[in-house]
Short mmCIF file of C-alpha atoms in Angstrom, two decimals:
data_model
loop_
_atom_site.label_atom_id
_atom_site.label_comp_id
_atom_site.label_asym_id
_atom_site.label_seq_id
_atom_site.Cartn_x
_atom_site.Cartn_y
_atom_site.Cartn_z
CA MET A 1 16.26 -8.47 14.04
CA ALA A 2 16.43 -7.70 10.31
CA LEU A 3 13.57 -6.28 8.28
CA SER A 4 12.94 -6.41 4.51
CA THR A 5 11.81 -2.79 4.54
CA ARG A 6 14.41 -0.80 2.62
CA ASN A 7 13.46 2.70 3.56
CA ARG A 8 14.22 4.08 7.01
CA LEU A 9 14.25 7.77 7.70
CA ARG A 10 15.13 9.18 11.11
CA GLY A 11 12.87 11.95 12.29
CA ARG A 12 11.29 13.74 15.20
CA VAL A 13 7.58 13.81 15.97
CA THR A 14 6.11 17.30 15.58
CA SER A 15 2.45 16.48 16.24
CA VAL A 16 0.04 13.62 16.90
CA VAL A 17 -3.65 14.13 16.04
CA LYS A 18 -5.93 11.34 17.23
CA GLY A 19 -9.32 10.39 15.83
CA GLU A 20 -11.44 7.49 17.08
CA ALA A 21 -9.90 4.91 14.74
CA ALA A 22 -6.97 6.66 13.04
CA ALA A 23 -4.14 8.95 14.13
CA LYS A 24 -2.06 11.35 12.05
CA VAL A 25 1.59 11.63 13.06
CA SER A 26 3.72 14.47 11.63
CA LEU A 27 7.51 14.24 11.57
CA ASP A 28 10.49 16.39 10.72
CA VAL A 29 12.86 14.25 8.63
CA GLY A 30 15.98 16.18 7.60
CA ASP A 31 14.71 19.18 5.64
CA SER A 32 11.37 17.54 4.90
CA THR A 33 8.11 16.98 6.71
CA MET A 34 6.50 13.55 6.69
CA VAL A 35 3.03 12.48 7.72
CA ALA A 36 1.91 8.98 8.74
CA LEU A 37 -1.69 7.82 9.05
CA ILE A 38 -1.68 4.90 11.48
CA THR A 39 -4.21 3.35 13.88
CA ARG A 40 -4.87 5.32 17.06
CA GLU A 41 -4.07 2.10 18.89
CA SER A 42 -0.54 2.07 17.41
CA ALA A 43 0.05 5.69 18.32
CA GLU A 44 -0.97 4.99 21.89
CA GLU A 45 0.97 1.76 22.32
CA LEU A 46 4.10 3.47 21.01
CA GLY A 47 3.37 6.42 23.30
CA LEU A 48 4.13 8.83 20.46
CA SER A 49 4.51 12.42 21.58
CA GLU A 50 5.94 15.70 20.33
CA GLY A 51 9.73 15.83 20.24
CA GLN A 52 10.19 12.06 20.26
CA GLU A 53 12.83 10.56 17.95
CA VAL A 54 11.47 7.85 15.69
CA VAL A 55 12.18 6.11 12.41
CA ALA A 56 9.75 6.31 9.49
CA LEU A 57 9.63 3.04 7.54
CA VAL A 58 8.29 2.69 4.00
CA LYS A 59 8.11 -0.47 1.88
CA ALA A 60 9.85 -0.16 -1.51
CA THR A 61 6.60 -0.99 -3.32
CA ASP A 62 5.04 2.13 -1.75
CA VAL A 63 7.54 4.67 -3.10
CA MET A 64 6.62 6.64 -6.22
CA ILE A 65 9.07 8.66 -8.28
CA MET A 66 8.41 12.12 -9.70
CA THR A 67 10.69 13.95 -12.13
CA GLU A 68 10.49 17.61 -12.99
CA ASP A 69 11.43 17.67 -16.62
CA GLY A 70 8.23 17.24 -18.52
CA GLY A 71 4.46 17.15 -18.61
CA LEU A 72 2.56 14.50 -16.71
CA ALA A 73 3.73 11.29 -18.46
CA MET B 1 -1.38 20.85 -9.83
CA ALA B 2 -1.84 19.86 -6.19
CA LEU B 3 -1.50 16.32 -4.88
CA SER B 4 -2.91 14.77 -1.68
CA THR B 5 0.35 12.89 -1.11
CA ARG B 6 1.93 14.38 2.01
CA ASN B 7 5.41 12.99 1.75
CA ARG B 8 7.89 14.32 -0.78
CA LEU B 9 11.57 13.71 -0.41
CA ARG B 10 14.11 15.13 -2.85
CA GLY B 11 16.81 12.73 -3.92
CA ARG B 12 19.21 11.63 -6.59
CA VAL B 13 19.03 8.32 -8.47
CA THR B 14 22.01 6.06 -7.66
CA SER B 15 20.96 2.98 -9.63
CA VAL B 16 18.18 1.52 -11.75
CA VAL B 17 17.91 -2.27 -12.01
CA LYS B 18 15.37 -3.48 -14.57
CA GLY B 19 13.61 -6.84 -14.61
CA GLU B 20 11.02 -7.87 -17.19
CA ALA B 21 8.04 -6.47 -15.26
CA ALA B 22 9.51 -4.55 -12.32
CA ALA B 23 12.37 -2.10 -11.81
CA LYS B 24 14.23 -1.22 -8.62
CA VAL B 25 15.29 2.41 -8.31
CA SER B 26 17.76 3.40 -5.57
CA LEU B 27 18.03 6.99 -4.37
CA ASP B 28 20.16 9.10 -2.08
CA VAL B 29 17.80 11.23 0.01
CA GLY B 30 19.68 13.46 2.44
CA ASP B 31 21.71 11.11 4.61
CA SER B 32 19.50 8.14 3.79
CA THR B 33 19.13 5.67 0.97
CA MET B 34 15.69 4.91 -0.43
CA VAL B 35 14.57 2.14 -2.74
CA ALA B 36 11.46 2.14 -4.96
CA LEU B 37 10.01 -0.91 -6.70
CA ILE B 38 8.04 0.39 -9.68
CA THR B 39 7.04 -1.01 -13.08
CA ARG B 40 9.81 -1.22 -15.67
CA GLU B 41 7.47 0.72 -17.93
CA SER B 42 7.43 3.64 -15.47
CA ALA B 43 11.19 3.65 -15.14
CA GLU B 44 11.54 3.79 -18.92
CA GLU B 45 8.89 6.43 -19.55
CA LEU B 46 10.49 8.65 -16.89
CA GLY B 47 13.89 7.92 -18.43
CA LEU B 48 15.35 7.36 -14.97
CA SER B 49 19.12 7.23 -14.90
CA GLU B 50 21.99 7.52 -12.45
CA GLY B 51 22.56 11.03 -11.14
CA GLN B 52 19.08 12.29 -11.99
CA GLU B 53 17.30 14.48 -9.45
CA VAL B 54 13.85 13.20 -8.54
CA VAL B 55 11.26 13.38 -5.78
CA ALA B 56 10.20 10.29 -3.86
CA LEU B 57 6.49 10.38 -2.98
CA VAL B 58 4.87 8.25 -0.29
CA LYS B 59 1.20 8.22 0.76
CA ALA B 60 0.65 8.88 4.48
CA THR B 61 -1.12 5.53 4.88
CA ASP B 62 2.10 3.79 3.77
CA VAL B 63 4.37 5.24 6.46
CA MET B 64 5.11 3.11 9.53
CA ILE B 65 6.65 4.43 12.72
CA MET B 66 9.35 2.66 14.73
CA THR B 67 10.60 3.76 18.16
CA GLU B 68 13.72 2.53 19.87
CA ASP B 69 12.70 2.42 23.47
CA GLY B 70 11.28 -1.00 24.02
CA GLY B 71 10.72 -4.54 22.87
CA LEU B 72 8.58 -5.29 19.87
CA ALA B 73 5.15 -3.93 20.97
CA MET C 1 -14.73 -15.36 -8.90
CA ALA C 2 -10.95 -15.50 -8.67
CA LEU C 3 -8.79 -12.80 -7.11
CA SER C 4 -5.09 -12.05 -7.63
CA THR C 5 -4.65 -11.43 -3.91
CA ARG C 6 -2.44 -14.22 -2.59
CA ASN C 7 -2.95 -13.82 1.11
CA ARG C 8 -6.18 -14.88 2.77
CA LEU C 9 -6.37 -15.47 6.48
CA ARG C 10 -9.56 -16.68 8.18
CA GLY C 11 -10.41 -14.90 11.37
CA ARG C 12 -13.09 -13.72 13.74
CA VAL C 13 -13.90 -10.08 14.46
CA THR C 14 -13.08 -9.12 18.05
CA SER C 15 -13.90 -5.40 17.86
CA VAL C 16 -14.97 -2.62 15.51
CA VAL C 17 -14.11 0.98 16.44
CA LYS C 18 -15.69 3.60 14.20
CA GLY C 19 -14.50 7.13 13.61
CA GLU C 20 -16.14 9.60 11.21
CA ALA C 21 -14.14 8.55 8.16
CA ALA C 22 -12.18 5.45 9.23
CA ALA C 23 -12.91 2.28 11.20
CA LYS C 24 -10.49 -0.05 12.97
CA VAL C 25 -11.40 -3.73 12.83
CA SER C 26 -9.57 -6.19 15.11
CA LEU C 27 -9.48 -9.91 14.33
CA ASP C 28 -8.29 -13.14 15.87
CA VAL C 29 -6.46 -15.07 13.16
CA GLY C 30 -5.16 -18.41 14.45
CA ASP C 31 -2.84 -17.54 17.35
CA SER C 32 -2.37 -13.97 16.14
CA THR C 33 -4.29 -10.73 16.31
CA MET C 34 -4.74 -8.64 13.18
CA VAL C 35 -5.96 -5.08 12.78
CA ALA C 36 -7.46 -3.51 9.64
CA LEU C 37 -7.97 0.22 9.07
CA ILE C 38 -10.77 0.54 6.51
CA THR C 39 -13.40 3.17 5.69
CA ARG C 40 -16.30 3.41 8.12
CA GLU C 41 -18.52 3.03 5.06
CA SER C 42 -17.00 -0.40 4.34
CA ALA C 43 -17.41 -1.54 7.91
CA GLU C 44 -21.07 -0.55 7.83
CA GLU C 45 -21.89 -2.01 4.43
CA LEU C 46 -20.31 -5.33 5.47
CA GLY C 47 -22.21 -5.11 8.78
CA LEU C 48 -19.05 -6.10 10.65
CA SER C 49 -19.68 -7.05 14.27
CA GLU C 50 -17.98 -8.89 17.10
CA GLY C 51 -17.81 -12.64 16.66
CA GLN C 52 -18.33 -12.57 12.90
CA GLU C 53 -16.18 -14.86 10.75
CA VAL C 54 -14.33 -13.04 8.00
CA VAL C 55 -11.29 -13.38 5.77
CA ALA C 56 -8.41 -10.89 5.95
CA LEU C 57 -6.90 -10.24 2.51
CA VAL C 58 -3.46 -8.72 1.92
CA LYS C 59 -1.78 -8.01 -1.42
CA ALA C 60 1.64 -9.65 -1.80
CA THR C 61 3.28 -6.26 -2.36
CA ASP C 62 2.11 -5.22 1.14
CA VAL C 63 3.82 -8.01 3.07
CA MET C 64 7.16 -7.27 4.74
CA ILE C 65 9.50 -9.92 6.08
CA MET C 66 11.36 -9.72 9.40
CA THR C 67 14.05 -12.16 10.54
CA GLU C 68 15.38 -12.48 14.05
CA ASP C 69 19.01 -13.25 13.48
CA GLY C 70 20.72 -9.92 13.24
CA GLY C 71 20.73 -6.18 13.80
CA LEU C 72 18.49 -3.96 11.77
CA ALA C 73 19.81 -4.52 8.22
CA MET D 1 6.56 17.12 -14.03
CA ALA D 2 6.39 13.38 -14.69
CA LEU D 3 5.21 10.80 -12.18
CA SER D 4 5.89 7.05 -12.03
CA THR D 5 2.29 6.39 -11.03
CA ARG D 6 0.66 4.55 -13.93
CA ASN D 7 -2.96 4.87 -12.98
CA ARG D 8 -4.82 8.16 -13.34
CA LEU D 9 -8.56 8.30 -13.41
CA ARG D 10 -10.46 11.54 -13.91
CA GLY D 11 -13.42 12.02 -11.63
CA ARG D 12 -15.65 14.40 -9.76
CA VAL D 13 -15.90 14.67 -5.99
CA THR D 14 -19.32 13.57 -4.71
CA SER D 15 -18.66 13.86 -0.96
CA VAL D 16 -15.98 14.61 1.62
CA VAL D 17 -16.41 13.20 5.14
CA LYS D 18 -13.88 14.48 7.65
CA GLY D 19 -12.80 12.80 10.88
CA GLU D 20 -10.15 14.17 13.25
CA ALA D 21 -7.22 12.44 11.51
CA ALA D 22 -8.64 10.90 8.33
CA ALA D 23 -11.02 12.01 5.58
CA LYS D 24 -13.04 9.90 3.16
CA VAL D 25 -13.42 11.34 -0.33
CA SER D 26 -15.96 9.80 -2.73
CA LEU D 27 -15.67 10.27 -6.48
CA ASP D 28 -17.60 9.50 -9.63
CA VAL D 29 -15.14 8.09 -12.16
CA GLY D 30 -16.83 7.22 -15.46
CA ASP D 31 -19.53 4.69 -14.57
CA SER D 32 -17.87 3.76 -11.28
CA THR D 33 -17.64 5.18 -7.80
CA MET D 34 -14.27 5.45 -6.09
CA VAL D 35 -13.42 6.16 -2.47
CA ALA D 36 -10.13 7.52 -1.11
CA LEU D 37 -9.10 7.51 2.55
CA ILE D 38 -6.57 10.33 2.96
CA THR D 39 -5.46 12.58 5.82
CA ARG D 40 -7.89 15.31 6.81
CA GLU D 41 -4.96 17.69 6.35
CA SER D 42 -4.65 16.71 2.67
CA ALA D 43 -8.36 17.14 2.06
CA GLU D 44 -8.20 20.62 3.57
CA GLU D 45 -5.04 21.76 1.81
CA LEU D 46 -6.48 20.63 -1.52
CA GLY D 47 -9.76 22.36 -0.61
CA LEU D 48 -11.71 19.33 -1.82
CA SER D 49 -15.44 19.96 -2.20
CA GLU D 50 -18.45 18.44 -3.89
CA GLY D 51 -18.50 18.82 -7.65
CA GLN D 52 -14.76 19.45 -7.96
CA GLU D 53 -12.89 17.75 -10.81
CA VAL D 54 -9.90 15.75 -9.66
CA VAL D 55 -7.67 12.87 -10.72
CA ALA D 56 -7.47 9.66 -8.68
CA LEU D 57 -3.95 8.22 -8.70
CA VAL D 58 -3.10 4.62 -7.81
CA LYS D 59 0.33 2.98 -7.77
CA ALA D 60 0.55 -0.16 -9.95
CA THR D 61 1.59 -2.26 -6.94
CA ASP D 62 -1.75 -1.38 -5.29
CA VAL D 63 -4.01 -2.73 -8.03
CA MET D 64 -5.51 -6.19 -7.59
CA ILE D 65 -7.16 -8.18 -10.36
CA MET D 66 -10.38 -10.16 -10.02
CA THR D 67 -11.80 -12.50 -12.67
CA GLU D 68 -15.31 -13.89 -12.71
CA ASP D 69 -14.83 -17.33 -14.11
CA GLY D 70 -14.14 -19.53 -11.16
CA GLY D 71 -14.10 -20.12 -7.43
CA LEU D 72 -11.80 -18.17 -5.18
CA ALA D 73 -8.35 -19.23 -6.49
CA MET E 1 -19.18 -12.82 -0.66
CA ALA E 2 -18.75 -9.18 0.30
CA LEU E 3 -15.45 -7.33 0.28
CA SER E 4 -14.40 -4.16 2.13
CA THR E 5 -12.59 -2.90 -0.96
CA ARG E 6 -14.49 0.15 -2.19
CA ASN E 7 -13.00 0.56 -5.60
CA ARG E 8 -13.88 -1.79 -8.45
CA LEU E 9 -13.27 -0.86 -12.04
CA ARG E 10 -14.27 -3.13 -14.92
CA GLY E 11 -11.68 -3.48 -17.63
CA ARG E 12 -10.16 -5.62 -20.32
CA VAL E 13 -6.63 -7.01 -20.26
CA THR E 14 -4.47 -5.49 -23.01
CA SER E 15 -1.15 -7.13 -22.11
CA VAL E 16 0.57 -9.36 -19.58
CA VAL E 17 4.36 -9.11 -19.19
CA LYS E 18 5.88 -11.77 -16.95
CA GLY E 19 9.17 -11.56 -15.08
CA GLU E 20 10.51 -14.29 -12.80
CA ALA E 21 8.80 -12.98 -9.65
CA ALA E 22 6.49 -10.19 -10.82
CA ALA E 23 4.05 -9.65 -13.68
CA LYS E 24 2.74 -6.41 -15.15
CA VAL E 25 -0.87 -6.48 -16.30
CA SER E 26 -2.22 -3.62 -18.44
CA LEU E 27 -5.94 -2.94 -18.69
CA ASP E 28 -8.31 -0.69 -20.57
CA VAL E 29 -10.78 0.73 -18.05
CA GLY E 30 -13.32 3.04 -19.68
CA ASP E 31 -11.28 5.79 -21.34
CA SER E 32 -8.24 5.12 -19.14
CA THR E 33 -5.39 2.65 -19.04
CA MET E 34 -4.50 0.94 -15.79
CA VAL E 35 -1.44 -1.10 -14.87
CA ALA E 36 -1.17 -3.68 -12.07
CA LEU E 37 2.08 -5.13 -10.73
CA ILE E 38 1.20 -8.50 -9.20
CA THR E 39 3.06 -11.76 -8.59
CA ARG E 40 3.71 -13.89 -11.66
CA GLU E 41 2.07 -16.70 -9.71
CA SER E 42 -1.19 -14.72 -9.46
CA ALA E 43 -1.17 -13.90 -13.15
CA GLU E 44 -0.74 -17.56 -13.98
CA GLU E 45 -3.31 -18.91 -11.54
CA LEU E 46 -5.86 -16.42 -12.85
CA GLY E 47 -4.86 -17.38 -16.40
CA LEU E 48 -4.78 -13.72 -17.39
CA SER E 49 -4.60 -13.15 -21.13
CA GLU E 50 -5.20 -10.41 -23.67
CA GLY E 51 -8.85 -9.53 -24.19
CA GLN E 52 -10.04 -11.03 -20.90
CA GLU E 53 -12.61 -9.08 -18.88
CA VAL E 54 -11.53 -8.45 -15.31
CA VAL E 55 -12.17 -6.13 -12.40
CA ALA E 56 -9.40 -3.92 -10.98
CA LEU E 57 -9.69 -3.58 -7.19
CA VAL E 58 -8.03 -0.84 -5.15
CA LYS E 59 -8.21 -0.30 -1.39
CA ALA E 60 -9.44 3.19 -0.39
CA THR E 61 -6.21 3.82 1.55
CA ASP E 62 -4.27 3.41 -1.73
CA VAL E 63 -6.05 6.15 -3.69
CA MET E 64 -4.41 9.57 -3.95
CA ILE E 65 -6.16 12.71 -5.14
CA MET E 66 -4.66 15.29 -7.52
CA THR E 67 -6.24 18.65 -8.35
CA GLU E 68 -5.24 20.90 -11.20
CA ASP E 69 -5.64 24.34 -9.78
CA GLY E 70 -2.34 25.22 -8.21
CA GLY E 71 1.32 24.45 -7.65
CA LEU E 72 2.37 21.31 -5.88
CA ALA E 73 0.83 21.78 -2.41
CA MET F 1 12.42 -1.33 19.39
CA ALA F 2 8.69 -0.85 18.95
CA LEU F 3 6.94 -0.72 15.60
CA SER F 4 3.55 0.79 14.69
CA THR F 5 2.79 -2.19 12.44
CA ARG F 6 -0.08 -4.08 14.08
CA ASN F 7 0.05 -7.31 12.15
CA ARG F 8 2.78 -9.86 12.76
CA LEU F 9 2.40 -13.43 11.67
CA ARG F 10 5.06 -16.05 12.38
CA GLY F 11 5.84 -18.32 9.49
CA ARG F 12 8.39 -20.44 7.71
CA VAL F 13 9.81 -19.71 4.27
CA THR F 14 8.76 -22.35 1.72
CA SER F 15 10.30 -20.81 -1.39
CA VAL F 16 12.16 -17.77 -2.68
CA VAL F 17 11.92 -16.94 -6.40
CA LYS F 18 14.25 -14.16 -7.54
CA GLY F 19 13.83 -11.94 -10.58
CA GLU F 20 16.20 -9.12 -11.52
CA ALA F 21 14.42 -6.45 -9.46
CA ALA F 22 11.77 -8.29 -7.42
CA ALA F 23 11.62 -11.50 -5.39
CA LYS F 24 8.62 -13.58 -4.40
CA VAL F 25 8.81 -15.17 -0.96
CA SER F 26 6.27 -17.86 -0.01
CA LEU F 27 5.56 -18.68 3.64
CA ASP F 28 3.59 -21.17 5.67
CA VAL F 29 1.77 -19.22 8.37
CA GLY F 30 -0.32 -21.49 10.60
CA ASP F 31 -2.76 -23.25 8.25
CA SER F 32 -2.37 -20.60 5.58
CA THR F 33 0.11 -19.77 2.85
CA MET F 34 1.34 -16.21 2.45
CA VAL F 35 3.26 -14.61 -0.39
CA ALA F 36 5.40 -11.46 -0.22
CA LEU F 37 6.69 -9.52 -3.23
CA ILE F 38 9.79 -7.64 -2.03
CA THR F 39 12.95 -6.33 -3.69
CA ARG F 40 15.53 -8.95 -4.64
CA GLU F 41 17.99 -6.83 -2.67
CA SER F 42 15.94 -7.30 0.52
CA ALA F 43 15.67 -11.03 0.00
CA GLU F 44 19.43 -11.26 -0.40
CA GLU F 45 20.36 -9.00 2.51
CA LEU F 46 18.05 -10.99 4.79
CA GLY F 47 19.54 -14.21 3.38
CA LEU F 48 16.06 -15.69 3.05
CA SER F 49 16.06 -19.43 2.39
CA GLU F 50 13.70 -22.38 2.54
CA GLY F 51 12.86 -23.51 6.05
CA GLN F 52 13.83 -20.22 7.70
CA GLU F 53 11.56 -18.85 10.43
CA VAL F 54 10.42 -15.29 9.80
CA VAL F 55 7.68 -12.87 10.72
CA ALA F 56 5.35 -11.44 8.08
CA LEU F 57 4.43 -7.82 8.84
CA VAL F 58 1.45 -6.00 7.34
CA LYS F 59 0.35 -2.41 7.98
CA ALA F 60 -3.27 -2.09 9.19
CA THR F 61 -4.13 0.14 6.22
CA ASP F 62 -3.21 -2.76 3.89
CA VAL F 63 -5.65 -5.31 5.31
CA MET F 64 -8.96 -5.84 3.51
CA ILE F 65 -11.91 -7.69 4.98
CA MET F 66 -14.08 -10.18 3.11
CA THR F 67 -17.32 -11.68 4.44
CA GLU F 68 -19.11 -14.67 2.98
CA ASP F 69 -22.73 -13.78 3.46
CA GLY F 70 -23.75 -11.90 0.39
CA GLY F 71 -23.05 -10.76 -3.14
CA LEU F 72 -20.20 -8.43 -3.89
CA ALA F 73 -21.18 -5.29 -1.92
#
């Protein structure tokens, strides 16, 4: 299986907070922390739990770039 | 300035490919490669170039999670 | 009225699950099932309910492509 | 700091509704109302509250265009 | 027709730049400028041109919030 | 491998238009047509070509709902 999604970051689940409709999944990815807001249904079907190794996927159109050398352009 | 965007990944620009309307920016982020598809205008206003240190930002609603322990759920 | 959104899929609501802030709407679309995570406010203003015919809209920049002829590229 | 995100709209928070995982933030932006669905965590870290002045940011790939001179194209 | 998309901002097209696959549409919206990256196909089917009145639509999950009272949270 | 993305629609590629940075991929999905705007790089790595069977993936947060029983809500 091959996927058009360019961005794949390996991480480990640090917490899963479930609401009725949505779930927030926090990950350690290298030195960074990432957070995903997905459906509760997805979180449950994947059986996401603390300590689990996962991959965070992000479509290239959803990545913004920030530089640190100037005022807000 | 504080931003609601949860996901910030430090990286270094490895290439910028410009089309008429869009630009593709590739980054090294830790051990991973990331790709952003932004407007050409953004790429030019930020003056993005190879070797530059930047931060990749991703909204939590744009992060998907993949696990490796099963068929396609 | 004309809309730039390329992707329109007719479907029928199969369930609406409401949280405080978000709502998950499930749809039958042809042979597939689709799920939308929208604001609870939207779900209520549209009066979404089981059996209702709706159209699922997706911006072209939000569609990913997966092929089945290889490892994860 | 410079950000690739093209779209910045100044507004004032009119309400914050928090679920377990998600939060809905409503804004007055000029003559319009805007709504953001973010993580509850973000809403709390930013300390968002009614009356607060904020900026709504939207990536160019997330903007759709609607015209009013025809049927649904 | 009713749409779940919460955010609708009236504006006027100030430029349309077309690439092969993508098109960048710039708008004046109240005191702000907005930019949309859509398919060239959409821009052509809508017949977008300078001076045209349109509505910019943004899904609530695609709106980020920035405050100005602190370092990058 | 299991993926949090809820929405998977089987289709067949009908055209691939490549710009410098972006590529537009059109698909037949059941009775509907879908369009994806991805990076040119993705289109090339996947080797997308006319007639190919693929799956279109869409995150639940990227699906909007439209009903046909009223004015624009």
